[in-house]
């Protein structure tokens, strides 16, 4: 039986994967979206489910407001001594870790390993020195916009108990000339050699490199093991080596999970077969070229056994506060949070999910009759720019408007909004509004979106093109806000009606 790439058509940037028993666990970047550090589970490396989040909030007060494209970058997940660990870089704050006995249970709060700007993509390795003493090391990359350089990999030794850094950071590989923008390192040890799997050359057009050394601190040999070549998979980027307990029908037990940057679809996940050669190097894909399909990996279980909770895929744009949203019997209740004049780009309580299909319709209904004067509720699609269809209430009258962002080229904090009232009349005693978000693939990197409301004779945001997203893939969802100074104006209920994918 064959599987086809991508195995996840959804933005799970910078995936790292481990196997514990018969279950595979994947973790990915979440940037400023909360809850963060998504954990996906699988029993065959092909079919994945979102099963938990390892971070409920980022422990800095400024993340109570959206810090777009900042926050949690490129985590790594490991299992050691009966515990699960996730190490993650935040390029403006440092390197952090969280731990749990059960990866699908409660994780500890993020704890600082190394404080400072410019560090990214950490990955640990537990090792034993010549005296038999266990030691813990961490490889990482550098963020040029924060520290002034990149294309290098650094090494920190950590305290085994506290996980805090011991001593100073040391550069162990300089890829400036041969592996520019090398980043996202993953640490492994095999047959006495240390291996670092790391992408280079940039997210969209780069390649996958493997480094090898008999010493943890270098010097490292280098070899490019995966690149686009004649395939449709541009820039095969950051990922993880993982092993199945047995070989599949094609004789493969080693696999490489990585992402591909694909415009509005985000950084989607691919699975490549992998072999080790007699000289101790690996070959990934079809002779170093990504595969479009391949024989399914060996699995003792036919499908994932974990399932997601209702509305679990939706995330806020910042650390959520108590009361932003509650779920009761499958119904989502959103509080009317004071917007303080902010645009949607800077509102923390915008609740969205990633698109996960090339074509889809999502239908929901909202009880707008619960809205009081000064409140607004909208359904939004967000890429690098965004559009929304919004109800507001003033002097007891409903107003339907189209909200459109402007100024993406000016930077993260410079976006403005244009609000145009729709030419429809909504009855004052209206109780429920039905919405439909439709997305259609235009090409491999873009799509077209419409947002429709059936109330007031029906009105649609004219179809608009979405060609790229802001670090993450396109997202859609909801917001509820008020122009008052308190959130005492109640909440609005939203119910899913239908979600149709890939037709």
PDB file of C-alpha atoms in Angstrom, residues 59-169:
ATOM      1  CA  UNK A  59       5.699  33.296  30.405  1.00  0.00           C
ATOM      2  CA  UNK A  60       6.308  36.933  29.451  1.00  0.00           C
ATOM      3  CA  UNK A  61       3.641  39.659  29.814  1.00  0.00           C
ATOM      4  CA  UNK A  62       4.255  41.125  26.359  1.00  0.00           C
ATOM      5  CA  UNK A  63       2.876  37.907  24.825  1.00  0.00           C
ATOM      6  CA  UNK A  64      -0.512  38.857  26.261  1.00  0.00           C
ATOM      7  CA  UNK A  65      -0.653  40.942  23.074  1.00  0.00           C
ATOM      8  CA  UNK A  66       0.059  39.508  19.584  1.00  0.00           C
ATOM      9  CA  UNK A  67       3.776  39.352  18.791  1.00  0.00           C
ATOM     10  CA  UNK A  68       3.341  38.156  15.222  1.00  0.00           C
ATOM     11  CA  UNK A  69       6.057  35.747  13.972  1.00  0.00           C
ATOM     12  CA  UNK A  70       7.831  35.878  17.345  1.00  0.00           C
ATOM     13  CA  UNK A  71       7.462  33.440  20.234  1.00  0.00           C
ATOM     14  CA  UNK A  72       7.954  29.680  19.893  1.00  0.00           C
ATOM     15  CA  UNK A  73      10.325  28.608  17.101  1.00  0.00           C
ATOM     16  CA  UNK A  74      11.420  25.114  16.023  1.00  0.00           C
ATOM     17  CA  UNK A  75      11.065  22.851  19.072  1.00  0.00           C
ATOM     18  CA  UNK A  76      12.608  19.416  19.550  1.00  0.00           C
ATOM     19  CA  UNK A  77      11.029  16.547  21.473  1.00  0.00           C
ATOM     20  CA  UNK A  78      12.937  13.763  23.253  1.00  0.00           C
ATOM     21  CA  UNK A  79      12.220  10.901  25.664  1.00  0.00           C
ATOM     22  CA  UNK A  80      14.881  10.207  28.294  1.00  0.00           C
ATOM     23  CA  UNK A  81      14.847   8.555  31.719  1.00  0.00           C
ATOM     24  CA  UNK A  82      11.107   7.967  31.617  1.00  0.00           C
ATOM     25  CA  UNK A  83      10.269  11.624  30.875  1.00  0.00           C
ATOM     26  CA  UNK A  84       9.335  13.570  27.774  1.00  0.00           C
ATOM     27  CA  UNK A  85      11.180  16.822  27.104  1.00  0.00           C
ATOM     28  CA  UNK A  86      10.609  19.633  24.621  1.00  0.00           C
ATOM     29  CA  UNK A  87      13.321  22.246  24.069  1.00  0.00           C
ATOM     30  CA  UNK A  88      12.373  25.382  22.187  1.00  0.00           C
ATOM     31  CA  UNK A  89      13.972  28.634  21.115  1.00  0.00           C
ATOM     32  CA  UNK A  90      12.368  32.047  21.407  1.00  0.00           C
ATOM     33  CA  UNK A  91      14.637  34.356  19.383  1.00  0.00           C
ATOM     34  CA  UNK A  92      13.949  37.426  21.515  1.00  0.00           C
ATOM     35  CA  UNK A  93      14.152  35.752  24.930  1.00  0.00           C
ATOM     36  CA  UNK A  94      16.362  32.646  24.856  1.00  0.00           C
ATOM     37  CA  UNK A  95      16.118  28.854  24.993  1.00  0.00           C
ATOM     38  CA  UNK A  96      13.515  27.095  27.163  1.00  0.00           C
ATOM     39  CA  UNK A  97      12.299  23.598  28.003  1.00  0.00           C
ATOM     40  CA  UNK A  98       9.202  21.867  29.315  1.00  0.00           C
ATOM     41  CA  UNK A  99       8.774  18.307  30.591  1.00  0.00           C
ATOM     42  CA  UNK A 100       6.019  15.784  31.227  1.00  0.00           C
ATOM     43  CA  UNK A 101       5.566  12.198  32.350  1.00  0.00           C
ATOM     44  CA  UNK A 102       2.676  11.826  29.910  1.00  0.00           C
ATOM     45  CA  UNK A 103       2.967  13.695  26.578  1.00  0.00           C
ATOM     46  CA  UNK A 104      -0.826  13.858  26.335  1.00  0.00           C
ATOM     47  CA  UNK A 105      -1.194  15.189  29.866  1.00  0.00           C
ATOM     48  CA  UNK A 106      -0.039  18.337  31.641  1.00  0.00           C
ATOM     49  CA  UNK A 107       3.374  19.802  30.746  1.00  0.00           C
ATOM     50  CA  UNK A 108       5.451  21.995  33.059  1.00  0.00           C
ATOM     51  CA  UNK A 109       5.698  25.716  32.479  1.00  0.00           C
ATOM     52  CA  UNK A 110       8.488  26.832  30.166  1.00  0.00           C
ATOM     53  CA  UNK A 111      11.766  27.121  32.066  1.00  0.00           C
ATOM     54  CA  UNK A 112      14.795  29.073  30.859  1.00  0.00           C
ATOM     55  CA  UNK A 113      17.918  27.208  29.739  1.00  0.00           C
ATOM     56  CA  UNK A 114      19.803  30.141  28.230  1.00  0.00           C
ATOM     57  CA  UNK A 115      18.717  33.786  28.360  1.00  0.00           C
ATOM     58  CA  UNK A 116      19.494  36.103  25.470  1.00  0.00           C
ATOM     59  CA  UNK A 117      18.527  37.225  21.980  1.00  0.00           C
ATOM     60  CA  UNK A 118      19.395  35.505  18.737  1.00  0.00           C
ATOM     61  CA  UNK A 119      19.284  31.792  19.632  1.00  0.00           C
ATOM     62  CA  UNK A 120      16.957  29.403  17.778  1.00  0.00           C
ATOM     63  CA  UNK A 121      16.143  25.768  16.992  1.00  0.00           C
ATOM     64  CA  UNK A 122      17.660  23.912  20.001  1.00  0.00           C
ATOM     65  CA  UNK A 123      17.989  20.134  20.154  1.00  0.00           C
ATOM     66  CA  UNK A 124      19.405  18.134  23.102  1.00  0.00           C
ATOM     67  CA  UNK A 125      21.450  14.954  23.240  1.00  0.00           C
ATOM     68  CA  UNK A 126      22.241  12.914  26.357  1.00  0.00           C
ATOM     69  CA  UNK A 127      25.738  11.458  26.054  1.00  0.00           C
ATOM     70  CA  UNK A 128      28.318   9.559  28.122  1.00  0.00           C
ATOM     71  CA  UNK A 129      31.914  10.771  28.303  1.00  0.00           C
ATOM     72  CA  UNK A 130      35.081   8.623  28.466  1.00  0.00           C
ATOM     73  CA  UNK A 131      34.762   8.242  32.238  1.00  0.00           C
ATOM     74  CA  UNK A 132      31.223   6.915  31.925  1.00  0.00           C
ATOM     75  CA  UNK A 133      29.647  10.111  33.243  1.00  0.00           C
ATOM     76  CA  UNK A 134      26.359  11.159  31.679  1.00  0.00           C
ATOM     77  CA  UNK A 135      26.318  14.655  30.151  1.00  0.00           C
ATOM     78  CA  UNK A 136      23.709  16.743  28.383  1.00  0.00           C
ATOM     79  CA  UNK A 137      24.408  18.964  25.368  1.00  0.00           C
ATOM     80  CA  UNK A 138      22.307  21.248  23.209  1.00  0.00           C
ATOM     81  CA  UNK A 139      22.945  22.225  19.578  1.00  0.00           C
ATOM     82  CA  UNK A 140      21.251  25.353  18.201  1.00  0.00           C
ATOM     83  CA  UNK A 141      21.228  27.941  15.425  1.00  0.00           C
ATOM     84  CA  UNK A 142      21.474  31.735  15.340  1.00  0.00           C
ATOM     85  CA  UNK A 143      19.017  34.414  14.167  1.00  0.00           C
ATOM     86  CA  UNK A 144      20.779  37.105  12.150  1.00  0.00           C
ATOM     87  CA  UNK A 145      18.071  39.743  12.717  1.00  0.00           C
ATOM     88  CA  UNK A 146      18.656  39.456  16.482  1.00  0.00           C
ATOM     89  CA  UNK A 147      22.350  38.658  16.887  1.00  0.00           C
ATOM     90  CA  UNK A 148      23.947  39.935  13.664  1.00  0.00           C
ATOM     91  CA  UNK A 149      24.980  36.641  12.058  1.00  0.00           C
ATOM     92  CA  UNK A 150      23.696  33.219  11.045  1.00  0.00           C
ATOM     93  CA  UNK A 151      24.922  30.193   9.025  1.00  0.00           C
ATOM     94  CA  UNK A 152      26.587  28.785  12.152  1.00  0.00           C
ATOM     95  CA  UNK A 153      25.661  26.172  14.744  1.00  0.00           C
ATOM     96  CA  UNK A 154      26.448  26.474  18.433  1.00  0.00           C
ATOM     97  CA  UNK A 155      26.818  24.039  21.342  1.00  0.00           C
ATOM     98  CA  UNK A 156      25.843  24.448  24.991  1.00  0.00           C
ATOM     99  CA  UNK A 157      26.403  21.987  27.823  1.00  0.00           C
ATOM    100  CA  UNK A 158      23.483  21.781  30.253  1.00  0.00           C
ATOM    101  CA  UNK A 159      23.191  20.763  33.879  1.00  0.00           C
ATOM    102  CA  UNK A 160      21.599  17.315  34.027  1.00  0.00           C
ATOM    103  CA  UNK A 161      19.221  18.265  36.812  1.00  0.00           C
ATOM    104  CA  UNK A 162      18.244  21.888  36.189  1.00  0.00           C
ATOM    105  CA  UNK A 163      18.809  21.842  32.400  1.00  0.00           C
ATOM    106  CA  UNK A 164      20.414  25.287  32.693  1.00  0.00           C
ATOM    107  CA  UNK A 165      23.466  26.076  30.582  1.00  0.00           C
ATOM    108  CA  UNK A 166      26.921  25.430  32.024  1.00  0.00           C
ATOM    109  CA  UNK A 167      29.625  27.760  30.744  1.00  0.00           C
ATOM    110  CA  UNK A 168      29.664  29.665  27.476  1.00  0.00           C
ATOM    111  CA  UNK A 169      28.233  28.989  24.054  1.00  0.00           C
TER     112      UNK A 169
END
